Tab-separated table of C-alpha atoms and ligand atoms in Angstrom:
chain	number	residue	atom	x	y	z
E	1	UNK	CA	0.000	0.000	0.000
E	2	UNK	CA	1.261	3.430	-0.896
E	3	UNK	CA	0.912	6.432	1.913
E	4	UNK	CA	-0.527	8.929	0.359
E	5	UNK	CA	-2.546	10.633	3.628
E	6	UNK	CA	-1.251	14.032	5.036
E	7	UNK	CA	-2.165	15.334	8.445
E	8	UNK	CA	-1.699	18.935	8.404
E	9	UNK	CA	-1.845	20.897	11.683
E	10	UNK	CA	-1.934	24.278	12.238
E	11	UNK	CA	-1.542	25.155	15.688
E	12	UNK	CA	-2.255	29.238	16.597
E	13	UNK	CA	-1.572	30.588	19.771
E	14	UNK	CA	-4.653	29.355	21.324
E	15	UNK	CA	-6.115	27.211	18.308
E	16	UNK	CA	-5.048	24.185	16.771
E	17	UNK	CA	-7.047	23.357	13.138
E	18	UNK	CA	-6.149	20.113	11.099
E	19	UNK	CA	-7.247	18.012	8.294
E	20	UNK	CA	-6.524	14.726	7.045
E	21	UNK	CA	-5.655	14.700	3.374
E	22	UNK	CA	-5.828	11.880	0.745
E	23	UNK	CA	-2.784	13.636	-1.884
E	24	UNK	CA	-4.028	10.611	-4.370
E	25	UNK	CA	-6.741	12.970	-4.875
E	26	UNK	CA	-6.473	15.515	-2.706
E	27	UNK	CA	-9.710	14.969	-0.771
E	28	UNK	CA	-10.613	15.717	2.908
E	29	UNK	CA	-10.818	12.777	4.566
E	30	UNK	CA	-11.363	14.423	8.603
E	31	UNK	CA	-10.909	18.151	9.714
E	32	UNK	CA	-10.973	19.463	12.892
E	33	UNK	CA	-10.267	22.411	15.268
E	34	UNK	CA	-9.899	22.840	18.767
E	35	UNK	CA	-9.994	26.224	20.118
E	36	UNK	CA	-9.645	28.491	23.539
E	37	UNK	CA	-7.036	26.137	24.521
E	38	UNK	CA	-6.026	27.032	27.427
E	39	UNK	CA	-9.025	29.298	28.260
E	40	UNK	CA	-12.546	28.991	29.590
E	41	UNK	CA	-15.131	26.979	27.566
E	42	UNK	CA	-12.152	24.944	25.144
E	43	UNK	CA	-13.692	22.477	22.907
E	44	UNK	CA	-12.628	20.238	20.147
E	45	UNK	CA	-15.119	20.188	16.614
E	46	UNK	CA	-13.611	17.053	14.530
E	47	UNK	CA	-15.802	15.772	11.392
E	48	UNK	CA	-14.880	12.917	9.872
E	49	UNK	CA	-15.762	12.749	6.051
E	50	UNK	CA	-14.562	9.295	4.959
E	51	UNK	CA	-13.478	6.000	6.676
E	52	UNK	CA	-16.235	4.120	9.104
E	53	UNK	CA	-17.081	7.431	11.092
E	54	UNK	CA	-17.650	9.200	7.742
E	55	UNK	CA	-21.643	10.384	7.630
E	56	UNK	CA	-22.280	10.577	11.410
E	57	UNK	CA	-21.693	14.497	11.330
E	58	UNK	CA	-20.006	16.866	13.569
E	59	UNK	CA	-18.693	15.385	17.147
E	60	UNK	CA	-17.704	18.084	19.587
E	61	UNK	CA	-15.910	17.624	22.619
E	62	UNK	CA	-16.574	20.221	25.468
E	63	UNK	CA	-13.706	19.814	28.183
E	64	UNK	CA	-10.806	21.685	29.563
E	65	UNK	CA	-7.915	21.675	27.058
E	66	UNK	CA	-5.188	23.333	29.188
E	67	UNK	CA	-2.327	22.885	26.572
E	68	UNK	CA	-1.579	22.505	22.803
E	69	UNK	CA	0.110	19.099	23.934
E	70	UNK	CA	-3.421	17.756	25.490
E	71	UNK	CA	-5.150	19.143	22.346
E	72	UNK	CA	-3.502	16.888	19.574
E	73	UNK	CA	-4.083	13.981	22.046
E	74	UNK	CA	-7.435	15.045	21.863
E	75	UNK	CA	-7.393	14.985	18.094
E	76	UNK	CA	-5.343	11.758	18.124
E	77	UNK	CA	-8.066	10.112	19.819
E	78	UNK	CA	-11.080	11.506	17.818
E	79	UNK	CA	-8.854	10.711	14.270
E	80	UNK	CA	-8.653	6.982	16.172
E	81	UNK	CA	-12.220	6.428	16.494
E	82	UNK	CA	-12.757	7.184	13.021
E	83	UNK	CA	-10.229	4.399	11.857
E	84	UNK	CA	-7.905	7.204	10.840
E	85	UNK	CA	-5.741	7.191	13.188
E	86	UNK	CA	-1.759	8.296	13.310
E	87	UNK	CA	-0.962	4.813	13.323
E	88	UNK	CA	-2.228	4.131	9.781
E	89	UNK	CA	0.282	2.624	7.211
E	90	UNK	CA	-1.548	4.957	4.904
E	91	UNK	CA	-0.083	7.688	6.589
E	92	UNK	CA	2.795	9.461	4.608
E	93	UNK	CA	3.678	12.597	6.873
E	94	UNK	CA	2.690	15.210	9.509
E	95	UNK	CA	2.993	19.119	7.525
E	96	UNK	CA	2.876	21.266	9.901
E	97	UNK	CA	2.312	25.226	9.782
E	98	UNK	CA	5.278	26.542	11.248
E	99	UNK	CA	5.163	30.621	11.276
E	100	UNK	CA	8.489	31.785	11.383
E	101	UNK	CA	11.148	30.085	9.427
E	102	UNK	CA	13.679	33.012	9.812
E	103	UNK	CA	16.323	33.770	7.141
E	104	UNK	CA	17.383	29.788	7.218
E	105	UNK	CA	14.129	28.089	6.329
E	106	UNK	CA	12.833	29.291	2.991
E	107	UNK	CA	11.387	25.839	1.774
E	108	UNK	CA	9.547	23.087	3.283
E	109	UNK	CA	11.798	21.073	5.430
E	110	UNK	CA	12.014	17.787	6.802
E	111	UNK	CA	12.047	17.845	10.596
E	112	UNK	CA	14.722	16.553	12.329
E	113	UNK	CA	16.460	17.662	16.290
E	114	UNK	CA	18.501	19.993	14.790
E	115	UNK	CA	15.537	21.949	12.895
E	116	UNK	CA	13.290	21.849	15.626
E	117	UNK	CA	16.133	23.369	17.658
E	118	UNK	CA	16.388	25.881	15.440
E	119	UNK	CA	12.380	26.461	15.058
E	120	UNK	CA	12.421	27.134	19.024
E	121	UNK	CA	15.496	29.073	18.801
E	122	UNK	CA	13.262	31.843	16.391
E	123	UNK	CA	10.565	31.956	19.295
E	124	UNK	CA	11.565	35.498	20.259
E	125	UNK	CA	10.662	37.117	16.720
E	126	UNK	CA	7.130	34.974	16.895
E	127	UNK	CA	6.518	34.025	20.570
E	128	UNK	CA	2.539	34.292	20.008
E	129	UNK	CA	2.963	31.767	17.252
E	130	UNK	CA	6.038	29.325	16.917
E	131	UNK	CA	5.894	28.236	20.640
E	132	UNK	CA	2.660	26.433	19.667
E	133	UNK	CA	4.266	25.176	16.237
E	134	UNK	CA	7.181	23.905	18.418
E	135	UNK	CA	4.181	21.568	20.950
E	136	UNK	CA	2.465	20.194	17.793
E	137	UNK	CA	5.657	18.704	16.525
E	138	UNK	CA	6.873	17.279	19.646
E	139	UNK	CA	3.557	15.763	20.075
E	140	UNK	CA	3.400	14.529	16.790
E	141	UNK	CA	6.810	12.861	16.882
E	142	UNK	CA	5.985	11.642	20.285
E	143	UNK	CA	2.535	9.867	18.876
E	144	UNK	CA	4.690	8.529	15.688
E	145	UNK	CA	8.083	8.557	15.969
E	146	UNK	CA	8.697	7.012	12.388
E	147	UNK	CA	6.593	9.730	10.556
E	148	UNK	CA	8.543	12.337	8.532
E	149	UNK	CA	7.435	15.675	10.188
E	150	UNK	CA	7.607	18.723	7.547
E	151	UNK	CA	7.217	21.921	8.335
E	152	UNK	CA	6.063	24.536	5.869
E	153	UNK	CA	6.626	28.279	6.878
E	154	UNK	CA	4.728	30.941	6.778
E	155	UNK	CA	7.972	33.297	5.829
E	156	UNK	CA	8.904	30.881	2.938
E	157	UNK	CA	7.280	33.088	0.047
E	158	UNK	CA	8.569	36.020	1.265
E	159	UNK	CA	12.067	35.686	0.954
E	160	UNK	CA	11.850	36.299	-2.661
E	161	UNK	CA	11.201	40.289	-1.640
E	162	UNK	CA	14.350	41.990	-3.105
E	163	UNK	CA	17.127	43.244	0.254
E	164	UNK	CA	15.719	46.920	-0.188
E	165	UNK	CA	12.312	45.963	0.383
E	166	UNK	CA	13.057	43.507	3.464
E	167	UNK	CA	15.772	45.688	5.315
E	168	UNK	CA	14.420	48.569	7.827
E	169	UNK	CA	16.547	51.724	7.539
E	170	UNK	CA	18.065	50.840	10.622
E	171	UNK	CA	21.693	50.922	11.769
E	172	UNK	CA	22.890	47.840	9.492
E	173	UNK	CA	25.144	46.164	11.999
E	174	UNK	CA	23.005	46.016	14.819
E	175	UNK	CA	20.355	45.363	12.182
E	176	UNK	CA	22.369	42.326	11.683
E	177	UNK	CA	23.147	41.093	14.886
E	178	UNK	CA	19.571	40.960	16.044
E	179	UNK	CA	17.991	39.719	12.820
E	180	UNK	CA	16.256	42.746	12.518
E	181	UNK	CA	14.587	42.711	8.649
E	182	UNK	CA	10.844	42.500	7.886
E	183	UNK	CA	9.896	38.368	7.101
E	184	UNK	CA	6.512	38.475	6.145
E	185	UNK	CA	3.875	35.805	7.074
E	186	UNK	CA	0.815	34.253	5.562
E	187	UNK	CA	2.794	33.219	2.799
E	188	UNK	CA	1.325	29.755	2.414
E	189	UNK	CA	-2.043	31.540	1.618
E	190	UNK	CA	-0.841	34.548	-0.187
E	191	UNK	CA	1.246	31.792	-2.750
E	192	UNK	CA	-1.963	29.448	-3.024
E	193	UNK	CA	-4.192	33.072	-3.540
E	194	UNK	CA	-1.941	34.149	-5.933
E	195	UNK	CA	-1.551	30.967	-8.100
E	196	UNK	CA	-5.774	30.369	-7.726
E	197	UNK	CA	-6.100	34.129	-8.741
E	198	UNK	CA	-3.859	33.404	-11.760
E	199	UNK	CA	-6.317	30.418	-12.737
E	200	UNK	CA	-9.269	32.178	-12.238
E	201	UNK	CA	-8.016	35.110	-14.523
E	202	UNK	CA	-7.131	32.139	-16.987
E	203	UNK	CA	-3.481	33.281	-17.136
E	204	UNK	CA	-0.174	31.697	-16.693
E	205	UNK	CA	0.619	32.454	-13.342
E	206	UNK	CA	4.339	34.462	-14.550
E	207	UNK	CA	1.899	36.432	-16.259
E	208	UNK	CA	-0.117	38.136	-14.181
E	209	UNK	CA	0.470	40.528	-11.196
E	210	UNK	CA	-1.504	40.818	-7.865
E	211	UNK	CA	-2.351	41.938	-4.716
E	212	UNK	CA	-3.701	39.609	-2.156
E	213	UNK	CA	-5.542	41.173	1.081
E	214	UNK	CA	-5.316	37.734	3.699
E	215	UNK	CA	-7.588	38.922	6.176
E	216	UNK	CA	-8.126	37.270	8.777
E	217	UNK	CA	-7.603	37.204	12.632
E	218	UNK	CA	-4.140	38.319	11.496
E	219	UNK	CA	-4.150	40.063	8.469
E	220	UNK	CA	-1.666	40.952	5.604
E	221	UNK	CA	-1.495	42.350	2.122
E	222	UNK	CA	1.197	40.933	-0.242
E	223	UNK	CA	2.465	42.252	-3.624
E	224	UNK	CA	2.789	39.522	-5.912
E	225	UNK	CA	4.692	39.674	-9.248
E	226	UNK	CA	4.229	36.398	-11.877
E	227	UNK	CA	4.076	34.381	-8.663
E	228	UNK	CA	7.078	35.838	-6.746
E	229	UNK	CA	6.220	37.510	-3.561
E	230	UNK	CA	8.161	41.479	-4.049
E	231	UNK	CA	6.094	43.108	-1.137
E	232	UNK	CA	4.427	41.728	1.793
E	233	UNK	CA	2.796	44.301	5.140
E	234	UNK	CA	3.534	42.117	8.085
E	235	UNK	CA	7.625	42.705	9.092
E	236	UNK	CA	9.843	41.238	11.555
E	237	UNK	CA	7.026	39.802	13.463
E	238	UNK	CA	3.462	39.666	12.623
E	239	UNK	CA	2.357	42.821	14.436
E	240	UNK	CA	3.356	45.306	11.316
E	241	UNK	CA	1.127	46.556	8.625
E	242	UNK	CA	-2.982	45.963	8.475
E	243	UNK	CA	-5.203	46.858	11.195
E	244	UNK	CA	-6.048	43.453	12.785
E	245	UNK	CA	-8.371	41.442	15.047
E	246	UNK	CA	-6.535	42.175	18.098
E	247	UNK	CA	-2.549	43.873	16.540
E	248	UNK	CA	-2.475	47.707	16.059
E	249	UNK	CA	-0.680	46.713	12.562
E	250	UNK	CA	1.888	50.040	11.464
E	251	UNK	CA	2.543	52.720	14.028
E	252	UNK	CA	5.042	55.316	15.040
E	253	UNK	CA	7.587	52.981	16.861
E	254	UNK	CA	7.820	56.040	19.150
E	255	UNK	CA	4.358	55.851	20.419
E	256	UNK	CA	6.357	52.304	22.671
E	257	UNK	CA	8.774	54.955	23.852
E	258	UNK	CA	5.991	57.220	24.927
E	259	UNK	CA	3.926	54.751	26.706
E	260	UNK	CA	7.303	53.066	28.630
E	261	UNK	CA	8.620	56.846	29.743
E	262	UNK	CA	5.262	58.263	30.347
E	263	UNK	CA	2.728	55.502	30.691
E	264	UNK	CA	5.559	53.824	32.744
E	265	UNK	CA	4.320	50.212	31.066
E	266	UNK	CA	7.020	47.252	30.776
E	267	UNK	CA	7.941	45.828	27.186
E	268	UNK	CA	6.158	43.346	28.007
E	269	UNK	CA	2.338	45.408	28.949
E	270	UNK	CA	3.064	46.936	25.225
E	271	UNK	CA	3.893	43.969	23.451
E	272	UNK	CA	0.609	42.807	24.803
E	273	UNK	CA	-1.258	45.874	24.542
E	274	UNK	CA	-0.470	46.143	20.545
E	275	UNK	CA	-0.643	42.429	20.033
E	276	UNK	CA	-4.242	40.868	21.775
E	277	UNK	CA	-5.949	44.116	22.660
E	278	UNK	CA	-5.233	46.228	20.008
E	279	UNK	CA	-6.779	46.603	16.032
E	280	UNK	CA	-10.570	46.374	16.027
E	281	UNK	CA	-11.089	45.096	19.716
E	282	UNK	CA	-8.563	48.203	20.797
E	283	UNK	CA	-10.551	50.648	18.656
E	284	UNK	CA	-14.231	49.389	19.188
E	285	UNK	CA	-14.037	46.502	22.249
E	286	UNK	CA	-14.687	43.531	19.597
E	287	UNK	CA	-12.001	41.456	17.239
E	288	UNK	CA	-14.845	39.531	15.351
E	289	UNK	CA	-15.627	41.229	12.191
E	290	UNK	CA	-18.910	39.756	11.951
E	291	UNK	CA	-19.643	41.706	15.447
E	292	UNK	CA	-18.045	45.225	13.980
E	293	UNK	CA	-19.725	45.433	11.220
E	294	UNK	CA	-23.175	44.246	12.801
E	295	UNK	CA	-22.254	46.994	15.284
E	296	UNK	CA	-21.460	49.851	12.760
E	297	UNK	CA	-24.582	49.196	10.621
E	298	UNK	CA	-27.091	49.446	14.115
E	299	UNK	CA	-25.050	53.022	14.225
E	300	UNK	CA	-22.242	52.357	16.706
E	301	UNK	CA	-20.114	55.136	17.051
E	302	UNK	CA	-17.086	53.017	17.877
E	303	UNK	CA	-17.563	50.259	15.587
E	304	UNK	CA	-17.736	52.593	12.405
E	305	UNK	CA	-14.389	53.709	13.376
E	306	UNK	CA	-12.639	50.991	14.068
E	307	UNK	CA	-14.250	49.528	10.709
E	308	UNK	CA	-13.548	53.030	8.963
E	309	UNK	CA	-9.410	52.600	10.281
E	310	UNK	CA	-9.364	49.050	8.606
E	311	UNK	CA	-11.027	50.190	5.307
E	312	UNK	CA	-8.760	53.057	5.167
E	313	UNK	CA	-5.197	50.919	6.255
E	314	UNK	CA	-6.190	48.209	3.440
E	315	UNK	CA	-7.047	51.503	0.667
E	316	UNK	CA	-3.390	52.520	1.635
E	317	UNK	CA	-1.724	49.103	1.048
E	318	UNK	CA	-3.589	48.297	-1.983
E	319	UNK	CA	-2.468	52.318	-3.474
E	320	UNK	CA	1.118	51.269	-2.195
E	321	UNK	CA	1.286	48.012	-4.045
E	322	UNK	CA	-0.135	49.303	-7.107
E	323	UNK	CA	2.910	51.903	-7.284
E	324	UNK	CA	4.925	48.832	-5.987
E	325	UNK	CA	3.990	46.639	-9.273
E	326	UNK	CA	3.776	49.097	-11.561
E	327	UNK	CA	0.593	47.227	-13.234
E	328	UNK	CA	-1.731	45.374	-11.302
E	329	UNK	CA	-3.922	42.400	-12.712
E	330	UNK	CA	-6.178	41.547	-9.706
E	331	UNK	CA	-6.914	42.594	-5.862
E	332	UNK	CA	-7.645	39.746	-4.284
E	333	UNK	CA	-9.484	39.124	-0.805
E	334	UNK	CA	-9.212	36.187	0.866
E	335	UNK	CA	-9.644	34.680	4.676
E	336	UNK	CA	-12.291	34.574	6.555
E	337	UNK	CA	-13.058	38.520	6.588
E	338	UNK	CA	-12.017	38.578	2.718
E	339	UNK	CA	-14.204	35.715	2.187
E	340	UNK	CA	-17.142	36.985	3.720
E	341	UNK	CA	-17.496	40.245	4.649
E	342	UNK	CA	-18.876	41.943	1.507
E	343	UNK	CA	-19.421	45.150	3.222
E	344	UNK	CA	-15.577	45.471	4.081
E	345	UNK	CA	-14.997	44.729	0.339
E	346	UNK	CA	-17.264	46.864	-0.672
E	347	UNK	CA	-15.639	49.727	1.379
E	348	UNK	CA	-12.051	49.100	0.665
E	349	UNK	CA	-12.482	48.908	-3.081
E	350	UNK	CA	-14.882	51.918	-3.095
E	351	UNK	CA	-13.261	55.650	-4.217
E	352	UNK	CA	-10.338	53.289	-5.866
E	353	UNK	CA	-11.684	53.678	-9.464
E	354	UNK	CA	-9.035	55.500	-10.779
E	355	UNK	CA	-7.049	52.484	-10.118
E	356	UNK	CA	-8.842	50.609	-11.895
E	357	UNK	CA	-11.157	49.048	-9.268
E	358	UNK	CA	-14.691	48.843	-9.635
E	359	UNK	CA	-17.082	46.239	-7.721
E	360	UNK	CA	-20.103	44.704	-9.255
E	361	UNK	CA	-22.159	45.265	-6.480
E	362	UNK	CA	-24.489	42.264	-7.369
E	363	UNK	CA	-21.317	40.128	-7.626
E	364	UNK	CA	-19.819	41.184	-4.288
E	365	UNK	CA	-23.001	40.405	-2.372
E	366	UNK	CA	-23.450	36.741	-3.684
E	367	UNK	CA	-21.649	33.973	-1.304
E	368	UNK	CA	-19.836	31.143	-2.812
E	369	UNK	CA	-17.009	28.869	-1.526
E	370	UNK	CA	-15.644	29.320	-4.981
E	371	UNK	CA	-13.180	31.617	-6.187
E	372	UNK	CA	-14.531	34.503	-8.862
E	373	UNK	CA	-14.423	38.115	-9.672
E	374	UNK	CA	-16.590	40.861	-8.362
E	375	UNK	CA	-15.698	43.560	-10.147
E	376	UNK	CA	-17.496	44.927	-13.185
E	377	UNK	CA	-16.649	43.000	-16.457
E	378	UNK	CA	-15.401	46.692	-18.010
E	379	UNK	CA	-12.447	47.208	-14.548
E	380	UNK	CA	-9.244	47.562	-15.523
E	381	UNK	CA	-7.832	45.230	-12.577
E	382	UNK	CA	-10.316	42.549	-11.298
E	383	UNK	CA	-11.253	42.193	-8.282
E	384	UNK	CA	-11.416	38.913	-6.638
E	385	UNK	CA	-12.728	36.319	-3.969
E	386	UNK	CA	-10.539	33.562	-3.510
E	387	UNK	CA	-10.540	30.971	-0.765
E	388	UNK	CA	-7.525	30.369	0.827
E	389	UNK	CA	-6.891	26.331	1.299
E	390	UNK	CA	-3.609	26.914	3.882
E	391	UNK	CA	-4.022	23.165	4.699
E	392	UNK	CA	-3.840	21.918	0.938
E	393	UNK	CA	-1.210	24.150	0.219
E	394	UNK	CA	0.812	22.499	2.857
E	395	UNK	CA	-0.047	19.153	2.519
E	396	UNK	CA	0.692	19.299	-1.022
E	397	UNK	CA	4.026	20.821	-0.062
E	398	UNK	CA	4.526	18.007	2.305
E	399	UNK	CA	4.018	15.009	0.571
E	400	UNK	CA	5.951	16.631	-2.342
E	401	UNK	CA	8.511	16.225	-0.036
E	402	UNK	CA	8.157	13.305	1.063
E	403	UNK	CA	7.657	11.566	-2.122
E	404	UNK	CA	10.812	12.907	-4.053
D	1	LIG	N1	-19.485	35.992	7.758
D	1	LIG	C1	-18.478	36.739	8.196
D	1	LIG	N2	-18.538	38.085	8.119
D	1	LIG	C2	-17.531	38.845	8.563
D	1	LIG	N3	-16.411	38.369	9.119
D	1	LIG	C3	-16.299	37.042	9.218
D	1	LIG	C4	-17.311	36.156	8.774
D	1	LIG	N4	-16.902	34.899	9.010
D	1	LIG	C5	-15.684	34.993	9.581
D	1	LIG	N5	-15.307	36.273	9.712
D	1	LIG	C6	-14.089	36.812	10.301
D	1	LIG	O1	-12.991	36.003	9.999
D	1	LIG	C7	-12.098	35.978	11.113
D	1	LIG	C8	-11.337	34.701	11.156
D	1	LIG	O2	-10.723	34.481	9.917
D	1	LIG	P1	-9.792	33.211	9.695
D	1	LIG	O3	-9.229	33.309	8.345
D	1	LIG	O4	-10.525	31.983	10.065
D	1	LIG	O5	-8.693	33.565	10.782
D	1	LIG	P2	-7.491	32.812	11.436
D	1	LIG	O6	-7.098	31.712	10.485
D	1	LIG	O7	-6.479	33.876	11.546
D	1	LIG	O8	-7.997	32.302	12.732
D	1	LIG	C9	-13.006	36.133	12.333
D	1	LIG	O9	-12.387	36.875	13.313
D	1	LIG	C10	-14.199	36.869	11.795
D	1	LIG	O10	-14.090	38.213	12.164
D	2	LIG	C1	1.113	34.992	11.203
D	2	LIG	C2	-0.280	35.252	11.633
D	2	LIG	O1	-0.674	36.382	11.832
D	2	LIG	O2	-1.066	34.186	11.755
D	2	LIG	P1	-2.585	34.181	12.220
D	2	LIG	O3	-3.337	35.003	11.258
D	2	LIG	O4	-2.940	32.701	12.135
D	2	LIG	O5	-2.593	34.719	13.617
D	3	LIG	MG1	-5.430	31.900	9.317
């Protein structure tokens, strides 16, 4: 029997989502999520969709899931029941989202001591993130030791982005020393978005140029030029650019030097402050976008601002890119904000027409999981919904791997 199933887990800092792939056809064959680990009211959502469990739905598991380590237990178990579990000969590999690859990872990689060491060792430029990464592999090699573990980076399509473009105008030696450039994340989705986009247009893929909006809890706009990433928002962490669930995205760095010498708060109280209560839930009290903008059309005061800040932040980045590129093909929104929120599109895109941009208003309103164009067949540069498949894109970059 050939292996040709990929587990692919993407642990966030309080989530963990997987799926079970079948790369013979790419096809789903479980997917899961456990979320508020570690907080009040955790539970685990798996749904098996083929093997003996497949047709009996949904299961959810409401318990305490203190840990990321107790969590893929968890989903160990509930793959188990279903007859898919990690001990299955069909089983050709773990792919794991891993968010910050630093300068040294810019490809999938096959994990072994040394590269986990070195994945743990780049916990300081994403400690929201890669200590989480770090749990699901140990856990994963602890549960099946045999199983190539690959991790796939979120910074991997953004070290194309030429040295000008990824320094800061910093002092270069201690610029050096600190590994102080801007990385980029999201790049999983933004290369899958940009690829899709290219298919939807019906265009080869060196062809055409685009800007992809990945908005979601985190958010980031990338610059994409025939498939090569020249551009991306988020920086040395993913804190920089777009306004976000719960990150302030760009601000004066002074505004930390203000708030340590006359706010008197630690590093550590603003790290926190502009990371998880920041963005929308700074601004109007809520990170869900679905809440905002159900806020801001009842006539909240606070909600149309904090969804007025994000319109405008996204108008800047998508003026920026389109000086950046020179010629742009497509704007692209993706994630689960650029997925669903047609009133966000709708806002960002509007007063852009002398880029280009115009929305079919009909077409932006409709919901589909599929990816298609919403702009009026007579715009310049399309404008696009794309789903963003982070799990495919990794599994298919896994078992690539794997299968050499
Ligand atoms: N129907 C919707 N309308 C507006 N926003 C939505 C909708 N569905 C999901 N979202 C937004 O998408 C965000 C999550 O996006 P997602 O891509 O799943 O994020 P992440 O992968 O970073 O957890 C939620 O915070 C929510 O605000
Ligand atoms: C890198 C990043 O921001 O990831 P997420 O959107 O999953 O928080
Ligand atoms: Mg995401």
């Amino acid at each position: 029997m050939t292996a040709t199933r990929v587990l692919v887990l993407n642990s966030g800092s309080s989530s963990v989502k997987y799926q079970l792939l079948d790369m013979a056809d790419s096809s789903r064959l479980a997917v899961g999520l456990v979320e508020r680990i570690g907080e009040e009211g955790s539970r685990l959502v798996h749904e098996p969709l083929a093997g003996p469990g497949a047709g009996g739905g949904r299961r959810e598991r409401a318990e305490v899931i203190a840990d990321h380590g107790q969590a893929l237990r968890a989903v160990a178990e509930e793959l188990a029941a279903d007859g898919l579990g990690l001990d299955s000969p069909e089983l050709a590999a773990v792919g794991h989202r891993v968010v910050h690859g630093g300068t040294r990872f810019t490809a999938p990689t096959v994990i072994d001591d040394e590269v986990l060491a070195e994945i743990r060792s780049l916990i300081p430029l994403a400690p929201l993130h890669n200590p989480a990464n770090v749990t699901g592999i140990e856990v994963a090699r602890e549960l099946r030791a045999d199983l190539p573990q690959v991790a796939v980076f979120d910074t991997a399509f953004h070290a194309s982005m030429p040295e000008h473009v990824a320094r800061y105008a910093i002092d270069a030696a201690t610029a050096e020393k600190y590994s102080v450039r801007r990385y980029g994340f999201h790049g999983t989705s933004h290369a899958f978005v940009s690829r899709a986009t290219a298919a939807l247009l019906g265009r080869a893929v060196e062809d055409v140029n685009v800007i992809v909006l990945h908005l979601g809890n985190g958010a980031s706009a990338s610059a994409v030029r025939g498939g090569v990433c020249v551009e991306t928002s988020m920086g040395l962490t993913p804190l920089e650019g777009l306004v976000m669930g719960t990150r302030s995205g760009d601000l004066d760095p002074a505004v930390i030097f203000h708030l340590a010498r006359v706010g008197g708060m630690s590093v550590d109280e603003i790290d926190s402050l502009l990371n998880k209560k920041s963005g929308l839930l700074g601004l109007c009290g809520d990170n869900d976008m679905r809440e905002v903008t159900r806020r801001a059309e009842a006539g909240d005061e606070s909600a149309r601002l904090a969804l007025a800040a994000y319109v405008h932040r996204l108008k800047k980045y998508i003026g920026a890119y389109t000086a950046v590129l020179g010629r742009v093909d497509a704007v692209v929104f993706t994630a689960g904000v650029g997925e669903n929120a047609s009133v966000v599109r709708e806002a960002t895109v509007s007063g852009l027409e002398e880029l280009g941009l115009t929305l079919d208003p009909e077409a932006n309103a409709a919901r589909s999981p599929e990816p298609r164009l919403i702009s009026t067949a007579s715009a310049r540069v399309a404008v696009a919904v794309v789903p963003t498949d982070e799990e495919l894109e990794i599994a298919t970059q896994a078992y690539a791997l794997v299968t050499q």
